[in-house]
């Protein structure tokens, strides 16, 4: 991968990192705002608990994305970005365009997913 394309991915990842960090702050703030405001109705309390749990889970998902982005930025710094962590082959740039945090090429990703019995994205 040429230096210009690598720099484009780095800038894109940094922007995504900024966005996900903002989402984490928002989700955690939203969860904290959902405190008991003197509500005593069991249905309202239950709804508040569900909303709080949802906000915290969204924050956890965003935190996972931040970790994946941090790892991708580290791979750029180390010179291993765009190289499959499993087989050592280059990851197709179209795959990286779609998923800039990808650690595996499409073939290795499919093998890992089938080995884990997963049909969704695993350790992309």
JSON list of N, CA and C in Angstrom, two decimals, residues 28-61:
[
{"chain": "A", "resi": 28, "resn": "UNK", "atom": "N", "xyz": [-22.75, 7.53, 27.99]},
{"chain": "A", "resi": 28, "resn": "UNK", "atom": "CA", "xyz": [-22.54, 7.44, 29.44]},
{"chain": "A", "resi": 28, "resn": "UNK", "atom": "C", "xyz": [-23.26, 8.58, 30.17]},
{"chain": "A", "resi": 29, "resn": "UNK", "atom": "N", "xyz": [-23.23, 9.76, 29.57]},
{"chain": "A", "resi": 29, "resn": "UNK", "atom": "CA", "xyz": [-23.95, 10.89, 30.17]},
{"chain": "A", "resi": 29, "resn": "UNK", "atom": "C", "xyz": [-25.45, 10.61, 30.18]},
{"chain": "A", "resi": 30, "resn": "UNK", "atom": "N", "xyz": [-25.95, 10.02, 29.09]},
{"chain": "A", "resi": 30, "resn": "UNK", "atom": "CA", "xyz": [-27.38, 9.69, 29.02]},
{"chain": "A", "resi": 30, "resn": "UNK", "atom": "C", "xyz": [-27.74, 8.66, 30.08]},
{"chain": "A", "resi": 31, "resn": "UNK", "atom": "N", "xyz": [-26.87, 7.69, 30.30]},
{"chain": "A", "resi": 31, "resn": "UNK", "atom": "CA", "xyz": [-27.14, 6.68, 31.33]},
{"chain": "A", "resi": 31, "resn": "UNK", "atom": "C", "xyz": [-27.16, 7.31, 32.72]},
{"chain": "A", "resi": 32, "resn": "UNK", "atom": "N", "xyz": [-26.27, 8.24, 32.96]},
{"chain": "A", "resi": 32, "resn": "UNK", "atom": "CA", "xyz": [-26.23, 8.90, 34.27]},
{"chain": "A", "resi": 32, "resn": "UNK", "atom": "C", "xyz": [-27.46, 9.78, 34.49]},
{"chain": "A", "resi": 33, "resn": "UNK", "atom": "N", "xyz": [-27.97, 10.37, 33.40]},
{"chain": "A", "resi": 33, "resn": "UNK", "atom": "CA", "xyz": [-29.15, 11.22, 33.52]},
{"chain": "A", "resi": 33, "resn": "UNK", "atom": "C", "xyz": [-30.40, 10.43, 33.85]},
{"chain": "A", "resi": 34, "resn": "UNK", "atom": "N", "xyz": [-30.37, 9.14, 33.56]},
{"chain": "A", "resi": 34, "resn": "UNK", "atom": "CA", "xyz": [-31.53, 8.30, 33.80]},
{"chain": "A", "resi": 34, "resn": "UNK", "atom": "C", "xyz": [-31.56, 7.79, 35.23]},
{"chain": "A", "resi": 35, "resn": "UNK", "atom": "N", "xyz": [-31.42, 8.69, 36.16]},
{"chain": "A", "resi": 35, "resn": "UNK", "atom": "CA", "xyz": [-31.44, 8.31, 37.57]},
{"chain": "A", "resi": 35, "resn": "UNK", "atom": "C", "xyz": [-32.86, 8.40, 38.10]},
{"chain": "A", "resi": 36, "resn": "UNK", "atom": "N", "xyz": [-33.04, 7.88, 39.26]},
{"chain": "A", "resi": 36, "resn": "UNK", "atom": "CA", "xyz": [-34.36, 7.90, 39.92]},
{"chain": "A", "resi": 36, "resn": "UNK", "atom": "C", "xyz": [-34.70, 9.33, 40.31]},
{"chain": "A", "resi": 37, "resn": "UNK", "atom": "N", "xyz": [-35.61, 9.93, 39.57]},
{"chain": "A", "resi": 37, "resn": "UNK", "atom": "CA", "xyz": [-36.04, 11.30, 39.85]},
{"chain": "A", "resi": 37, "resn": "UNK", "atom": "C", "xyz": [-37.27, 11.31, 40.75]},
{"chain": "A", "resi": 38, "resn": "UNK", "atom": "N", "xyz": [-37.27, 10.42, 41.71]},
{"chain": "A", "resi": 38, "resn": "UNK", "atom": "CA", "xyz": [-38.42, 10.35, 42.60]},
{"chain": "A", "resi": 38, "resn": "UNK", "atom": "C", "xyz": [-39.56, 9.53, 42.02]},
{"chain": "A", "resi": 39, "resn": "UNK", "atom": "N", "xyz": [-39.31, 8.87, 40.89]},
{"chain": "A", "resi": 39, "resn": "UNK", "atom": "CA", "xyz": [-40.34, 8.06, 40.26]},
{"chain": "A", "resi": 39, "resn": "UNK", "atom": "C", "xyz": [-40.53, 6.79, 41.09]},
{"chain": "A", "resi": 40, "resn": "UNK", "atom": "N", "xyz": [-41.77, 6.50, 41.40]},
{"chain": "A", "resi": 40, "resn": "UNK", "atom": "CA", "xyz": [-42.06, 5.33, 42.23]},
{"chain": "A", "resi": 40, "resn": "UNK", "atom": "C", "xyz": [-42.89, 4.29, 41.48]},
{"chain": "A", "resi": 41, "resn": "UNK", "atom": "N", "xyz": [-43.41, 4.64, 40.33]},
{"chain": "A", "resi": 41, "resn": "UNK", "atom": "CA", "xyz": [-44.22, 3.70, 39.56]},
{"chain": "A", "resi": 41, "resn": "UNK", "atom": "C", "xyz": [-43.33, 2.57, 39.04]},
{"chain": "A", "resi": 42, "resn": "UNK", "atom": "N", "xyz": [-43.68, 1.32, 39.33]},
{"chain": "A", "resi": 42, "resn": "UNK", "atom": "CA", "xyz": [-42.84, 0.20, 38.89]},
{"chain": "A", "resi": 42, "resn": "UNK", "atom": "C", "xyz": [-42.63, 0.15, 37.37]},
{"chain": "A", "resi": 43, "resn": "UNK", "atom": "N", "xyz": [-43.63, 0.50, 36.60]},
{"chain": "A", "resi": 43, "resn": "UNK", "atom": "CA", "xyz": [-43.48, 0.49, 35.14]},
{"chain": "A", "resi": 43, "resn": "UNK", "atom": "C", "xyz": [-42.49, 1.55, 34.69]},
{"chain": "A", "resi": 44, "resn": "UNK", "atom": "N", "xyz": [-42.57, 2.74, 35.30]},
{"chain": "A", "resi": 44, "resn": "UNK", "atom": "CA", "xyz": [-41.62, 3.80, 34.96]},
{"chain": "A", "resi": 44, "resn": "UNK", "atom": "C", "xyz": [-40.20, 3.43, 35.39]},
{"chain": "A", "resi": 45, "resn": "UNK", "atom": "N", "xyz": [-40.07, 2.83, 36.57]},
{"chain": "A", "resi": 45, "resn": "UNK", "atom": "CA", "xyz": [-38.76, 2.41, 37.03]},
{"chain": "A", "resi": 45, "resn": "UNK", "atom": "C", "xyz": [-38.17, 1.34, 36.11]},
{"chain": "A", "resi": 46, "resn": "UNK", "atom": "N", "xyz": [-39.01, 0.42, 35.68]},
{"chain": "A", "resi": 46, "resn": "UNK", "atom": "CA", "xyz": [-38.56, -0.63, 34.78]},
{"chain": "A", "resi": 46, "resn": "UNK", "atom": "C", "xyz": [-38.09, -0.05, 33.45]},
{"chain": "A", "resi": 47, "resn": "UNK", "atom": "N", "xyz": [-38.86, 0.90, 32.94]},
{"chain": "A", "resi": 47, "resn": "UNK", "atom": "CA", "xyz": [-38.50, 1.55, 31.68]},
{"chain": "A", "resi": 47, "resn": "UNK", "atom": "C", "xyz": [-37.19, 2.32, 31.83]},
{"chain": "A", "resi": 48, "resn": "UNK", "atom": "N", "xyz": [-37.02, 2.97, 32.96]},
{"chain": "A", "resi": 48, "resn": "UNK", "atom": "CA", "xyz": [-35.77, 3.70, 33.20]},
{"chain": "A", "resi": 48, "resn": "UNK", "atom": "C", "xyz": [-34.59, 2.73, 33.25]},
{"chain": "A", "resi": 49, "resn": "UNK", "atom": "N", "xyz": [-34.79, 1.57, 33.88]},
{"chain": "A", "resi": 49, "resn": "UNK", "atom": "CA", "xyz": [-33.72, 0.57, 33.95]},
{"chain": "A", "resi": 49, "resn": "UNK", "atom": "C", "xyz": [-33.36, 0.06, 32.56]},
{"chain": "A", "resi": 50, "resn": "UNK", "atom": "N", "xyz": [-34.35, -0.19, 31.74]},
{"chain": "A", "resi": 50, "resn": "UNK", "atom": "CA", "xyz": [-34.11, -0.67, 30.37]},
{"chain": "A", "resi": 50, "resn": "UNK", "atom": "C", "xyz": [-33.36, 0.39, 29.58]},
{"chain": "A", "resi": 51, "resn": "UNK", "atom": "N", "xyz": [-33.79, 1.64, 29.69]},
{"chain": "A", "resi": 51, "resn": "UNK", "atom": "CA", "xyz": [-33.13, 2.73, 28.96]},
{"chain": "A", "resi": 51, "resn": "UNK", "atom": "C", "xyz": [-31.68, 2.92, 29.43]},
{"chain": "A", "resi": 52, "resn": "UNK", "atom": "N", "xyz": [-31.47, 2.80, 30.73]},
{"chain": "A", "resi": 52, "resn": "UNK", "atom": "CA", "xyz": [-30.12, 2.95, 31.28]},
{"chain": "A", "resi": 52, "resn": "UNK", "atom": "C", "xyz": [-29.23, 1.82, 30.77]},
{"chain": "A", "resi": 53, "resn": "UNK", "atom": "N", "xyz": [-29.74, 0.59, 30.80]},
{"chain": "A", "resi": 53, "resn": "UNK", "atom": "CA", "xyz": [-28.98, -0.56, 30.31]},
{"chain": "A", "resi": 53, "resn": "UNK", "atom": "C", "xyz": [-28.65, -0.41, 28.83]},
{"chain": "A", "resi": 54, "resn": "UNK", "atom": "N", "xyz": [-29.60, 0.07, 28.06]},
{"chain": "A", "resi": 54, "resn": "UNK", "atom": "CA", "xyz": [-29.37, 0.28, 26.62]},
{"chain": "A", "resi": 54, "resn": "UNK", "atom": "C", "xyz": [-28.27, 1.33, 26.40]},
{"chain": "A", "resi": 55, "resn": "UNK", "atom": "N", "xyz": [-28.34, 2.41, 27.13]},
{"chain": "A", "resi": 55, "resn": "UNK", "atom": "CA", "xyz": [-27.32, 3.46, 27.00]},
{"chain": "A", "resi": 55, "resn": "UNK", "atom": "C", "xyz": [-25.94, 2.93, 27.37]},
{"chain": "A", "resi": 56, "resn": "UNK", "atom": "N", "xyz": [-25.86, 2.12, 28.42]},
{"chain": "A", "resi": 56, "resn": "UNK", "atom": "CA", "xyz": [-24.57, 1.55, 28.82]},
{"chain": "A", "resi": 56, "resn": "UNK", "atom": "C", "xyz": [-24.05, 0.55, 27.79]},
{"chain": "A", "resi": 57, "resn": "UNK", "atom": "N", "xyz": [-24.94, -0.25, 27.23]},
{"chain": "A", "resi": 57, "resn": "UNK", "atom": "CA", "xyz": [-24.52, -1.22, 26.20]},
{"chain": "A", "resi": 57, "resn": "UNK", "atom": "C", "xyz": [-24.04, -0.51, 24.94]},
{"chain": "A", "resi": 58, "resn": "UNK", "atom": "N", "xyz": [-24.71, 0.57, 24.57]},
{"chain": "A", "resi": 58, "resn": "UNK", "atom": "CA", "xyz": [-24.25, 1.34, 23.42]},
{"chain": "A", "resi": 58, "resn": "UNK", "atom": "C", "xyz": [-22.85, 1.90, 23.69]},
{"chain": "A", "resi": 59, "resn": "UNK", "atom": "N", "xyz": [-22.63, 2.35, 24.90]},
{"chain": "A", "resi": 59, "resn": "UNK", "atom": "CA", "xyz": [-21.31, 2.84, 25.28]},
{"chain": "A", "resi": 59, "resn": "UNK", "atom": "C", "xyz": [-20.26, 1.74, 25.22]},
{"chain": "A", "resi": 60, "resn": "UNK", "atom": "N", "xyz": [-20.63, 0.52, 25.64]},
{"chain": "A", "resi": 60, "resn": "UNK", "atom": "CA", "xyz": [-19.71, -0.61, 25.56]},
{"chain": "A", "resi": 60, "resn": "UNK", "atom": "C", "xyz": [-19.37, -0.95, 24.11]},
{"chain": "A", "resi": 61, "resn": "UNK", "atom": "N", "xyz": [-20.37, -0.90, 23.25]},
{"chain": "A", "resi": 61, "resn": "UNK", "atom": "CA", "xyz": [-20.15, -1.18, 21.82]},
{"chain": "A", "resi": 61, "resn": "UNK", "atom": "C", "xyz": [-19.21, -0.13, 21.22]}
]
